[in-house]
Coordinates of C-alpha atoms and ligand atoms in Angstrom, one line a residue:
X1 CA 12.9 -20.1 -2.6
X2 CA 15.4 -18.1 -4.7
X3 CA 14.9 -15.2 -2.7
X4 CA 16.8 -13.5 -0.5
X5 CA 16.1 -11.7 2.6
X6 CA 16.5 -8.4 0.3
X7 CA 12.9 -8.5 -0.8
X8 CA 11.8 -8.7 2.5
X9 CA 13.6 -5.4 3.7
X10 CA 11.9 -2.0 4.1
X11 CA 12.1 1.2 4.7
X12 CA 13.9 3.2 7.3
X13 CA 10.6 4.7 9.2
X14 CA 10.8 8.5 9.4
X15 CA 11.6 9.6 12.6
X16 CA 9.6 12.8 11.9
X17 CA 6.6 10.6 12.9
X18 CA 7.2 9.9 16.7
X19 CA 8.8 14.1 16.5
X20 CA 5.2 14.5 15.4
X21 CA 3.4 12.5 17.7
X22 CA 5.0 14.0 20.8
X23 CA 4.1 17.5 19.8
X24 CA 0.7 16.6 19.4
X25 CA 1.0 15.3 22.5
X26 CA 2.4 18.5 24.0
X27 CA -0.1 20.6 22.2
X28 CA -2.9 18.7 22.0
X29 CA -4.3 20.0 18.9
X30 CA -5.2 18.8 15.6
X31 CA -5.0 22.2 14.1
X32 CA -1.4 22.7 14.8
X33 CA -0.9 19.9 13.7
X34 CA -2.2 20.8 10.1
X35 CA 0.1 23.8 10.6
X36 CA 3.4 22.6 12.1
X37 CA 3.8 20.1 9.4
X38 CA 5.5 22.2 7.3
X39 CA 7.5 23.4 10.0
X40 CA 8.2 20.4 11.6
X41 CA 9.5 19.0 8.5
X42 CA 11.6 21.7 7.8
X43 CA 13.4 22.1 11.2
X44 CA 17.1 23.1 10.0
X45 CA 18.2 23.1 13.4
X46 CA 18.1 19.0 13.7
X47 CA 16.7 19.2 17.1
X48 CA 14.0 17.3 16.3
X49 CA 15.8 14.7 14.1
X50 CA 16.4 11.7 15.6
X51 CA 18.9 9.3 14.7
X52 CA 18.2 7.0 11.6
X53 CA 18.9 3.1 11.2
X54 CA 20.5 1.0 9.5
X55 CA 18.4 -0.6 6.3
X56 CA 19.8 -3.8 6.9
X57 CA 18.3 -4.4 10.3
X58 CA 14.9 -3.6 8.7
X59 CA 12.2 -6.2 8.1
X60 CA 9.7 -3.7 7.2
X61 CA 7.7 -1.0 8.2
X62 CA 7.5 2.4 9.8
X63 CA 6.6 3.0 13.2
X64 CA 4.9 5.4 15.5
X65 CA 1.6 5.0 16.9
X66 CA -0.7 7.7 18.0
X67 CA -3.7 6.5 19.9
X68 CA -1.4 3.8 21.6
X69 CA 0.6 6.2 23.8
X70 CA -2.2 8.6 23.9
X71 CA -5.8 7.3 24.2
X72 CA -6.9 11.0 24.6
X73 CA -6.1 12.3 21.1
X74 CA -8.8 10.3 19.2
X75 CA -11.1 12.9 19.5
X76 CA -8.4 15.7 18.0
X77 CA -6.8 14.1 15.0
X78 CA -9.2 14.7 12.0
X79 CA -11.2 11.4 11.3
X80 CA -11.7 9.5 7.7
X81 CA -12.7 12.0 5.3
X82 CA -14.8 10.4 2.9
X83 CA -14.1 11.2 -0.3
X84 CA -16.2 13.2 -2.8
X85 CA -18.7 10.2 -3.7
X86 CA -16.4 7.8 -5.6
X87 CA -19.8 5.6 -6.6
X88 CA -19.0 2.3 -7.9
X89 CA -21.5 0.9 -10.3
X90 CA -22.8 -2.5 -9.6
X91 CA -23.4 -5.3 -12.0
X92 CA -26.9 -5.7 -14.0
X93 CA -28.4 -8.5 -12.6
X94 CA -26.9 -7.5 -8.9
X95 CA -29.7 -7.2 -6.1
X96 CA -28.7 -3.4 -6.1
X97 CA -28.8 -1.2 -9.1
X98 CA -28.1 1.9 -7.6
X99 CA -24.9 3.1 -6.9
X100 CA -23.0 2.1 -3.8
X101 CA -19.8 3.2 -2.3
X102 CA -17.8 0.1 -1.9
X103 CA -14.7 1.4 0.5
X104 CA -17.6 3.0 2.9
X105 CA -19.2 0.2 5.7
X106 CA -17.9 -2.0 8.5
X107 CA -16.7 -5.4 9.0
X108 CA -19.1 -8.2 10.3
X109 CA -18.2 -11.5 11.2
X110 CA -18.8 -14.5 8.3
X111 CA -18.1 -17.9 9.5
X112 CA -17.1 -18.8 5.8
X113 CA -13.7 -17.7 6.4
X114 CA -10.8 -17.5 3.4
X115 CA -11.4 -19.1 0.1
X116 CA -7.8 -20.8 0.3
X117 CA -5.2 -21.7 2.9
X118 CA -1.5 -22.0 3.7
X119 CA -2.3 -25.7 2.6
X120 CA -4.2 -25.4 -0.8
X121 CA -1.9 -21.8 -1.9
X122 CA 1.7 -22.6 -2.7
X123 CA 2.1 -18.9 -3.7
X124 CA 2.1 -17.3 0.1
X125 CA 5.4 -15.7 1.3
X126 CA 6.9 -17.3 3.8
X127 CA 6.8 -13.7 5.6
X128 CA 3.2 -13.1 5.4
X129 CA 2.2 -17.2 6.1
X130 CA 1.0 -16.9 9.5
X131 CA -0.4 -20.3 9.7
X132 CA 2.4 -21.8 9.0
X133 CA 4.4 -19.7 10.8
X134 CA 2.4 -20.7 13.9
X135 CA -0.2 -18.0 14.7
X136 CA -2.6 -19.5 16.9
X137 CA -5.9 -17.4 16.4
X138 CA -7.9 -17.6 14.1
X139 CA -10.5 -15.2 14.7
X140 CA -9.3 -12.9 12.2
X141 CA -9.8 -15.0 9.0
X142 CA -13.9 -14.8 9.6
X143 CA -14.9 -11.3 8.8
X144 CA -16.7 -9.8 5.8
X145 CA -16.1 -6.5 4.3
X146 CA -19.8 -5.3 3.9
X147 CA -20.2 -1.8 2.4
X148 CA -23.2 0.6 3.5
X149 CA -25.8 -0.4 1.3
X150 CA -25.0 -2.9 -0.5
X151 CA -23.0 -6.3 -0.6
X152 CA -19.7 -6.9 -2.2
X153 CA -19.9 -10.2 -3.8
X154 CA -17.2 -12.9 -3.1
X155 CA -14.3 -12.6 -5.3
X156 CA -15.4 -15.1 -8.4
X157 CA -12.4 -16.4 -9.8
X158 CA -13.9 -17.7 -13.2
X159 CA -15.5 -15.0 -13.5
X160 CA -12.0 -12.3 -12.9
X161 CA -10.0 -14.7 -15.5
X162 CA -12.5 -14.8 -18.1
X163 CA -12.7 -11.0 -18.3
X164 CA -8.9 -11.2 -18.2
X165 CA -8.9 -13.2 -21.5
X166 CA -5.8 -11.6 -23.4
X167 CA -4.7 -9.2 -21.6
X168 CA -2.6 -7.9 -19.1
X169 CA -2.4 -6.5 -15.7
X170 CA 0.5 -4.5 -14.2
X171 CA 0.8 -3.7 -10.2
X172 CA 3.1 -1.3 -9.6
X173 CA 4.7 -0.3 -6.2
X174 CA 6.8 -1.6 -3.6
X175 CA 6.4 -5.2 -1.4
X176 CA 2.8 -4.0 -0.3
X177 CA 1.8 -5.0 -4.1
X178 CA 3.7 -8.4 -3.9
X179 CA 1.8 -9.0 -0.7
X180 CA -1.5 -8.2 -2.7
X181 CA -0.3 -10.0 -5.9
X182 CA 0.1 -13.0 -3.8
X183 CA -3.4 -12.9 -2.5
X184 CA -4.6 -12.7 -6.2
X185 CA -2.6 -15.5 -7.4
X186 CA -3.8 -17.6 -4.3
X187 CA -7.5 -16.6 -5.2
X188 CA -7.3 -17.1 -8.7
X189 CA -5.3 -20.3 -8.1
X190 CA -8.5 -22.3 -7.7
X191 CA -9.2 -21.9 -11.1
X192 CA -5.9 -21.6 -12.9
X193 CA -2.3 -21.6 -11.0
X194 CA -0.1 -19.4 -12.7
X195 CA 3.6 -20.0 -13.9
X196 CA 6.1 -17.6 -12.9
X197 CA 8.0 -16.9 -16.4
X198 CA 9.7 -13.6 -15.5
X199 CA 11.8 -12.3 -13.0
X200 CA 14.5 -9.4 -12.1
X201 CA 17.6 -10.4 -10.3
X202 CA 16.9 -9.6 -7.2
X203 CA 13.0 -11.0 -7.4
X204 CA 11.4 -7.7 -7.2
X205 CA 9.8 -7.2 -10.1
X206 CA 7.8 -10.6 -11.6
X207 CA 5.6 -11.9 -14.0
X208 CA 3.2 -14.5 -14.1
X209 CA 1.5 -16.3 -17.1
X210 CA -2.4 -18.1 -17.0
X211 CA -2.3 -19.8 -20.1
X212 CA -5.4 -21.2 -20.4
X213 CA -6.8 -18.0 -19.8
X214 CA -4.0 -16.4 -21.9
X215 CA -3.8 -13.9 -19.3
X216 CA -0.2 -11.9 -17.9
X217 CA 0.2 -10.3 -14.4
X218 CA 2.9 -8.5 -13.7
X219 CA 4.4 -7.1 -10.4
X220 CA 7.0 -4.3 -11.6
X221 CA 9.1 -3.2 -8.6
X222 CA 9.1 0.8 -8.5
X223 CA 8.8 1.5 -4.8
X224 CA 9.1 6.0 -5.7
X225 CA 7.5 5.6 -8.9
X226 CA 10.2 8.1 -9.6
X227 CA 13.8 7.4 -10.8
X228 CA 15.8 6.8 -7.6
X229 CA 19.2 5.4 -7.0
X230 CA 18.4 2.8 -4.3
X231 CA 21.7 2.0 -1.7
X232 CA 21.0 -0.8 0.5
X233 CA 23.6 -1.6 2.3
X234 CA 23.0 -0.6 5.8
X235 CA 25.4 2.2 6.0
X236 CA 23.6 4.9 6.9
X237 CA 25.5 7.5 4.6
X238 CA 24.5 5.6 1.7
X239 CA 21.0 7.8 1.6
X240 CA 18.7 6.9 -1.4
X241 CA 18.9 9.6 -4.1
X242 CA 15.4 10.6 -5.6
X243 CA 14.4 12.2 -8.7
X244 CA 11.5 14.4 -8.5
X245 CA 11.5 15.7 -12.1
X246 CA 12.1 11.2 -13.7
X247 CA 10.0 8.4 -13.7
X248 CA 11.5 5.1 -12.9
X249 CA 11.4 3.6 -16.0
X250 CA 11.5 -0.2 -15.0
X251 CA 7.9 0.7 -14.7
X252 CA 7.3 3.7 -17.7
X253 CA 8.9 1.5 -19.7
X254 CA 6.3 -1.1 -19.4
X255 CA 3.7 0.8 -19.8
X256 CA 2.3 0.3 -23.0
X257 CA 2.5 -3.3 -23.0
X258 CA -0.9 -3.7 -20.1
X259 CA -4.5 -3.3 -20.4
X260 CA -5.1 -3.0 -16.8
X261 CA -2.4 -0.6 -14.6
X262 CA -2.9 -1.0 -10.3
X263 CA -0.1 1.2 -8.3
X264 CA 0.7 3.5 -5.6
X265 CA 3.2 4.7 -3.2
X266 CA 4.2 3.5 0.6
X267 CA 6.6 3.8 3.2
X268 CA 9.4 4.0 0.8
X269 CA 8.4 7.6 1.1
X270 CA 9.3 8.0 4.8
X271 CA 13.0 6.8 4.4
X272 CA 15.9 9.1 4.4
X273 CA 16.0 10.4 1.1
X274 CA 17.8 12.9 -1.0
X275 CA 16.1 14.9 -3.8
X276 CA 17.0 16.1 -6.5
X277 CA 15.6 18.1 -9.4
X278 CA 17.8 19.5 -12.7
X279 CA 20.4 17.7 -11.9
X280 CA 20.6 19.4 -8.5
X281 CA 20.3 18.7 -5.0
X282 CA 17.4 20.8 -3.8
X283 CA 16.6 19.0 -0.2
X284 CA 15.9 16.1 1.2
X285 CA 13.6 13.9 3.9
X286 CA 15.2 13.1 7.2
X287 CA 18.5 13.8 6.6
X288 CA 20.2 15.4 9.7
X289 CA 23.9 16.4 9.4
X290 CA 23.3 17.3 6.1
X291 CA 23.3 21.0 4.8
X292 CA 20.0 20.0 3.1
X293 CA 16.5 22.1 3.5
X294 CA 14.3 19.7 4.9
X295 CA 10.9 19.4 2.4
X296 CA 9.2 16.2 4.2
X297 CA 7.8 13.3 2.6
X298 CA 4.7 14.9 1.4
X299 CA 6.4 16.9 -0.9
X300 CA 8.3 13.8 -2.8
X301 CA 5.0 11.7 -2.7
X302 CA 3.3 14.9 -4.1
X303 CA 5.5 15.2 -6.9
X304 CA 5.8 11.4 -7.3
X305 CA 2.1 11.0 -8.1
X306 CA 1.7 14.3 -10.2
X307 CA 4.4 13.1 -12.5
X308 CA 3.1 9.9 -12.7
X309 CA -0.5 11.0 -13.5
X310 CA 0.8 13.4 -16.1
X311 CA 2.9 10.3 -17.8
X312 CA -0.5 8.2 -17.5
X313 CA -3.0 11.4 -18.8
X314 CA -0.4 12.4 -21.5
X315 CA 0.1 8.7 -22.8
X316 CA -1.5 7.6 -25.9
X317 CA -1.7 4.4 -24.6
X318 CA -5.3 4.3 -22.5
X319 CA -5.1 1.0 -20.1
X320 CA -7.7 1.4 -17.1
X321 CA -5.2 2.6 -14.2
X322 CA -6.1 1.9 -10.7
X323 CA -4.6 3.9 -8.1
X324 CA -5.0 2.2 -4.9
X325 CA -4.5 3.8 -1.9
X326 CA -2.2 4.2 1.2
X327 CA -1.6 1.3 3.6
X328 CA -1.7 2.5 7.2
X329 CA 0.5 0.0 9.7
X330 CA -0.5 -0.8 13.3
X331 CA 2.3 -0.9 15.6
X332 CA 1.6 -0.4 19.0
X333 CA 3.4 -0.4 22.7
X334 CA 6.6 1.0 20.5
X335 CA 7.9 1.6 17.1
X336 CA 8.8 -1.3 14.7
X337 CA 12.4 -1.1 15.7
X338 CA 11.9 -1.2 19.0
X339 CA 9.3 -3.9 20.1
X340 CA 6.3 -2.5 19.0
X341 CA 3.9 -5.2 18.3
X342 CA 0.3 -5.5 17.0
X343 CA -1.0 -8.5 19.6
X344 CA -5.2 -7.4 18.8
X345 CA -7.2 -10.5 17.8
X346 CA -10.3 -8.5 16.2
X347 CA -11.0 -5.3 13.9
X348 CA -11.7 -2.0 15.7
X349 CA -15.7 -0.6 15.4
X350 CA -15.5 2.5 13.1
X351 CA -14.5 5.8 15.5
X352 CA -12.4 3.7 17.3
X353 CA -9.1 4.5 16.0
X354 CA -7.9 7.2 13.3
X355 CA -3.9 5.8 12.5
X356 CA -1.2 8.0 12.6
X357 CA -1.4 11.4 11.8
X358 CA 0.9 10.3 8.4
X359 CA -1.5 8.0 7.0
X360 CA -4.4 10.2 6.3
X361 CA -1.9 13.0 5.4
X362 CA -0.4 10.8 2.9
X363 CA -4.1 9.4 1.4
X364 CA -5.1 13.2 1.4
X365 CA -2.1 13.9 -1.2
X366 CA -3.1 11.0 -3.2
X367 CA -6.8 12.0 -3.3
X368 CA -6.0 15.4 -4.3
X369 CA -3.3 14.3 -7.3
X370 CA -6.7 11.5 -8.2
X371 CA -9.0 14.1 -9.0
X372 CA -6.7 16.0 -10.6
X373 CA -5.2 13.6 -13.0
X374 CA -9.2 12.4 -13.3
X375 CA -10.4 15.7 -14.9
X376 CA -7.7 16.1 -16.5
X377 CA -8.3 12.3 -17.8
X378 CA -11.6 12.8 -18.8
X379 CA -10.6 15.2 -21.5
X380 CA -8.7 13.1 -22.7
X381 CA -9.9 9.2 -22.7
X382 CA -8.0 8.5 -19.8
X383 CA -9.5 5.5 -17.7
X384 CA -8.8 6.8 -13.9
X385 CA -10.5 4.3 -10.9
X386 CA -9.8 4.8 -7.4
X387 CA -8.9 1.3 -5.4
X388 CA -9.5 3.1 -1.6
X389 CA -8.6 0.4 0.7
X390 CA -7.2 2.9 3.4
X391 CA -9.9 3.1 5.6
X392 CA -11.2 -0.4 5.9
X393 CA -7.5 -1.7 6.3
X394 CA -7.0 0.9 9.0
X395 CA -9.5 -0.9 10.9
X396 CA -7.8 -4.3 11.0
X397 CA -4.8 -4.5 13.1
X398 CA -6.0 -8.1 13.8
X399 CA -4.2 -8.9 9.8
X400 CA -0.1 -8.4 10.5
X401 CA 1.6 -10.9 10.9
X402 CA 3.0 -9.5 13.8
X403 CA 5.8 -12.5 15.6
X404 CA 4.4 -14.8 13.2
X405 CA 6.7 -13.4 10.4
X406 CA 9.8 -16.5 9.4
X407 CA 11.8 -16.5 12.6
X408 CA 15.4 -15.0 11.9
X409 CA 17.9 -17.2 11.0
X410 CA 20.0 -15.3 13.6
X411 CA 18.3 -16.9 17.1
X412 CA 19.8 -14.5 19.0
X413 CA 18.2 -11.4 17.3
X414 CA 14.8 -11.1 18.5
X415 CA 12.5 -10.9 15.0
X416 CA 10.9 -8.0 14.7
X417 CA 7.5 -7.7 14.7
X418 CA 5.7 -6.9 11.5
X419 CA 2.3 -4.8 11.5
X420 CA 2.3 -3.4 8.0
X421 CA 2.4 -6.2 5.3
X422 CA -0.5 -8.2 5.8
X423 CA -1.3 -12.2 6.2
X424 CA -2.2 -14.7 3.7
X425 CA -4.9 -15.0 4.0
X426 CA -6.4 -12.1 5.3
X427 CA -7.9 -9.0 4.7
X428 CA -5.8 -8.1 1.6
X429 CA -8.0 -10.5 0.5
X430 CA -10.8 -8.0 -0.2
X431 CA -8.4 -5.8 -1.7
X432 CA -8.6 -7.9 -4.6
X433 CA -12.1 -8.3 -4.1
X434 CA -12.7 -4.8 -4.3
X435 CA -10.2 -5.0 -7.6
X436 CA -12.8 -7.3 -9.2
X437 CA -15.9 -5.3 -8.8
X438 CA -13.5 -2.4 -10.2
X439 CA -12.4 -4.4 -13.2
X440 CA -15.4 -6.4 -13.6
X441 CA -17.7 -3.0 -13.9
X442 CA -14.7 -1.4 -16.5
X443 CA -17.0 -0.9 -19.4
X444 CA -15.3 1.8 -20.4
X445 CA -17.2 4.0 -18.0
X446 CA -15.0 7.5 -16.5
X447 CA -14.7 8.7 -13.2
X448 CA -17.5 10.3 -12.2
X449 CA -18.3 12.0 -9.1
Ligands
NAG501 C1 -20.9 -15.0 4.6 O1 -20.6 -14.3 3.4 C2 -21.1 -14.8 2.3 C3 -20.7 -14.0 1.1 O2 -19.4 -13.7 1.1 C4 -22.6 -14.9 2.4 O3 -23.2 -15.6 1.2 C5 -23.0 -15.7 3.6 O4 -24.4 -15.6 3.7 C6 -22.4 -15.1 4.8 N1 -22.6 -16.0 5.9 C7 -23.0 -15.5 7.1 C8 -23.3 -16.5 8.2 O5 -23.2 -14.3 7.3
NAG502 C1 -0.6 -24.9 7.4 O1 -0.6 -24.5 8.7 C2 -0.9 -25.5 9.7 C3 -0.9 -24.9 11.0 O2 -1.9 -23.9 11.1 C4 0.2 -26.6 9.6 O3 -0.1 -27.6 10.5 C5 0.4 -27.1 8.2 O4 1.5 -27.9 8.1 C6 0.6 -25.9 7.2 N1 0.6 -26.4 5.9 C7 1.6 -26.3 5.1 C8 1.5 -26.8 3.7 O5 2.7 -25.7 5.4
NAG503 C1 -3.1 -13.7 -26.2 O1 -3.4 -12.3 -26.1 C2 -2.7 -11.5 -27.0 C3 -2.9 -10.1 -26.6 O2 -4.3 -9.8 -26.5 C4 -3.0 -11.9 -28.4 O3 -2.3 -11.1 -29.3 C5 -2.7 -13.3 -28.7 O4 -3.1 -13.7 -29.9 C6 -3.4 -14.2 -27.6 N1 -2.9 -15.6 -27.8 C7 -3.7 -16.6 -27.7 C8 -3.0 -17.9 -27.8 O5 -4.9 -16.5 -27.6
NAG504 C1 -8.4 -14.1 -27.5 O1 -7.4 -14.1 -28.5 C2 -7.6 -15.2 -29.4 C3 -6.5 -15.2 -30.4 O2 -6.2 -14.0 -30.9 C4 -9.0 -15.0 -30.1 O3 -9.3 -16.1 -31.0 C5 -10.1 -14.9 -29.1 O4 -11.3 -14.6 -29.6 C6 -9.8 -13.9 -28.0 N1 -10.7 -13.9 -26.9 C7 -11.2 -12.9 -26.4 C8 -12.2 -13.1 -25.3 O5 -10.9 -11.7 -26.7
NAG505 C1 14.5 23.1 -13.7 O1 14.6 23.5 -15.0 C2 13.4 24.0 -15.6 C3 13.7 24.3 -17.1 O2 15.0 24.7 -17.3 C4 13.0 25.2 -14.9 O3 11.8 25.7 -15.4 C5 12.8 24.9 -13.4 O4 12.4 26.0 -12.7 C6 14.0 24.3 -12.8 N1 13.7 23.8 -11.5 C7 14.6 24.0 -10.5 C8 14.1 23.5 -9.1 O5 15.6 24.6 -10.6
NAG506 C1 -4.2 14.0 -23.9 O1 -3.7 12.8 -24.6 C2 -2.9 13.1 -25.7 C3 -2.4 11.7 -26.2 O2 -3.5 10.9 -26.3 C4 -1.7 14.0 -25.3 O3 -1.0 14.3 -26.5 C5 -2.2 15.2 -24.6 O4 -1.1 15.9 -24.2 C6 -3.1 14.8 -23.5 N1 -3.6 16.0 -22.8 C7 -3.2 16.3 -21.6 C8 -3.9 17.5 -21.0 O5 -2.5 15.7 -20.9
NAG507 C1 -0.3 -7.1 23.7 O1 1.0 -6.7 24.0 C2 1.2 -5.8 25.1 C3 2.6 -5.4 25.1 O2 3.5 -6.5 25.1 C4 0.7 -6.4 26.3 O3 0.8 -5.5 27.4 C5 -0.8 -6.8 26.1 O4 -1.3 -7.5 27.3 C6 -0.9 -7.7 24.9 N1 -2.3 -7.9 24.7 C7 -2.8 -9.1 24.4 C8 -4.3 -9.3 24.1 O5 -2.1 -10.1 24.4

């Protein structure tokens, strides 16, 4: 494959998260929890730092799960907050003219199931290709993502690559996106397979050509968004240095050369990390042992995505830019490093689970930094569209791959589950859907709420 385990490691989960959890437990309240954040995060005492792990043992995700370990706190952490109408507008010629929010409605079993398979895509990760990996239900490749009001209509591959006719689309972010990117090529492979004719040493970032559609997708590895000096090797001193006043420019550097601009942050944001700002050292995330204030993943994913909007608002290049939203994980029975898995065979009914407290913390910051960059935007002929796939992904823990991720070459390490990437097919699949109607309905229109 050319690709070595490296792309398929991620983040050291944040400790802060089960810290979190078992206050809430103790406390019981949803409230304090709104308040202790701060507090929590910056403990200088350590004691409720836990111990971090080594990268190189990490196939992916975060862990920590909430409602798991404590059925009883549904009721007290804050539910989905629905965002200030973010009203898509549908097609002429669709069966409803009036406006619809798309990321608003349930899923409902379709017995059409996926338009491609592990048989007819040759794009699928091994790590996310669950049938061939072995998965034995199937149960979770027939459900429909059907929006309150309306209908979102099957992802139309034609139609996506004729709009893309000469021009370009960037997805930028961390192996969330390549999961996603994968989906899309799979979906748009039925029309057009793509030819890789770019990549960066270590795979990351990639590009893809559809030339008879003349048509260039890009996935440009920048898991921060912000400039960041990324040590991998698994020795836990080697911390990840963040810059919360730069821009990665493997991405800003690109920039000007796409029409169409998809990114957002992850679970990069929950690793130990160091941060800097004028050339100084002024805190850090998780970092115990170190004389560093602690100032939590919220505040580098808060400056991450203001400076990022400001690049994008201040640009005098205008490309549509998509910011989709965070991607919640579904560990359960234990953390990711520690046997949690995520063994559930259908979605949950809406109400019936809320995430981890993180997730909608997290999606709160990047709502808040949306509407901000959109007014200022719309001053300014910035194209700002909200992809908000949060909630209805945070109601299918049926879609990890769980076990059914390669098996490690190492048979006597166990392989870790993993509920955060998502498999092909599966409900990323609507992701791109979603994408579609976005793009598709792009006539220049603003953000309007
Ligand atoms: C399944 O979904 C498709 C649209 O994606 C729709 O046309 C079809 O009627 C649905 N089938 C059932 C049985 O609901
Ligand atoms: C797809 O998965 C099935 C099992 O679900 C397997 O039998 C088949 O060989 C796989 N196809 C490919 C091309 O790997
Ligand atoms: C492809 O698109 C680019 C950018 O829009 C354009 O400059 C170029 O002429 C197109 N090439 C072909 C072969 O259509
Ligand atoms: C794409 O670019 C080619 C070459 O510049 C041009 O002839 C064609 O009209 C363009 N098509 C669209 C849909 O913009
Ligand atoms: C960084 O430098 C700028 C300009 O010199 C200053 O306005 C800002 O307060 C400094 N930030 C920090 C954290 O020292
Ligand atoms: C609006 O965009 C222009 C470039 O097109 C830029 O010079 C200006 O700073 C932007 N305004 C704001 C408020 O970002
Ligand atoms: C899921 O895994 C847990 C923990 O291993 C186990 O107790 C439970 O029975 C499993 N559920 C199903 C449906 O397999």
């Amino acid at each position: 494959m050319g690709k070595d385990m490296k792309t398929d490691m991620e983040p050291i989960p944040s400790p802060h998260k089960r810290v979190g959890n078992f206050l809430i437990k103790v406390f019981g309240s949803a409230l304090l929890l709104a308040f202790s954040y701060r507090l929590l995060f910056s403990d200088p005492t350590g004691f409720f730092v836990f111990s971090s792990f080594p990268a190189s043992e990490m196939p992916a995700p975060k862990g920590g799960n909430l409602q798991r370990d404590s059925p009883s706190m549904e009721n007290t952490v804050a539910p989905y907050t629905r965002l200030p109408q973010m009203a898509l507008h549908l097609r002429k010629g669709d069966s409803l003219k009036e406006q619809c929010d798309l990321f608003s409605g349930e899923w409902i079993p379709n017995s059409s199931g996926p338009r491609y398979t592990n048989s007819s895509c040759s794009y699928i990760d091994p790590y996310q290709d669950c049938l061939t990996n072995g998965r034995p239900d199937r149960g979770y490749l027939y459900w429909r993502w059907k929006p309150y009001g309306c209908d979102l209509p099957p992802f139309d591959a034609e139609k996506f690559l004729k709009a893309m006719r000469n021009k370009s689309l960037a997805f930028i972010g961390d192996s969330i996106f390549r999961n996603q990117i994968e989906s899309l090529l799979c979906l748009l492979s039925q029309v057009e397979e793509a030819v890789e004719i770019y990549h960066d040493e270590t795979f990351q970032s990639k590009t893809w050509y559809f030339s008879s559609h003349n048509f260039t997708l890009a996935l440009i590895w920048a898991p921060f968004l912000l400039k960041a000096e990324l040590k991998d090797s698994g020795n836990s001193n080697d911390y990840i240095q963040l810059h919360l006043d730069a821009l990665d420019d493997t991405w800003t550097s690109q920039y000007g050369k796409h029409d169409y601009i998809v990114m957002s942050g992850g679970q990069w944001f929950l690793k130990t990390t160091i941060f800097w700002e004028n050339s100084t050292i002024i805190g850090c995330h998780n970092c115990p042992g170190k004389n560093f204030r602690e100032l939590g993943m919220d505040y580098s994913y808060q400056k991450a995505l203001e400076l990022a909007f400001r690049f994008i608002t201040a640009s005098h290049h205008k490309p549509l830019v998509v910011l989709r939203t965070w991607t919640p994980d579904h560990f359960e029975y234990g953390e990711w490093y520690n046997g949690g898995v995520c063994n559930r065979t259908e979605p949950y009914k809406e109400g019936e689970f809320s995430g981890d407290p993180v997730d909608p913390m997290m999606r709160g910051l990047e709502i808040e930094e949306f509407e901000k960059a959109a007014t200022i935007g719309s001053e300014n002929g910035t194209r700002l569209k909200l992809l908000d796939s949060y909630h209805l992904s945070l109601l299918r823990p049926d879609g990890h791959p769980g076990p059914y991720r390669k098996l490690h070459p190492d048979i006597s390490k166990r392989p870790q589950n993993d509920c955060l990437h998502w498999c092909l097919p599966g409900p990323i699949d609507t992701w791109n859907n979603l994408l579609m109607e976005i793009v598709l309905n792009d006539g220049g229109q603003r953000y309007s709420s």
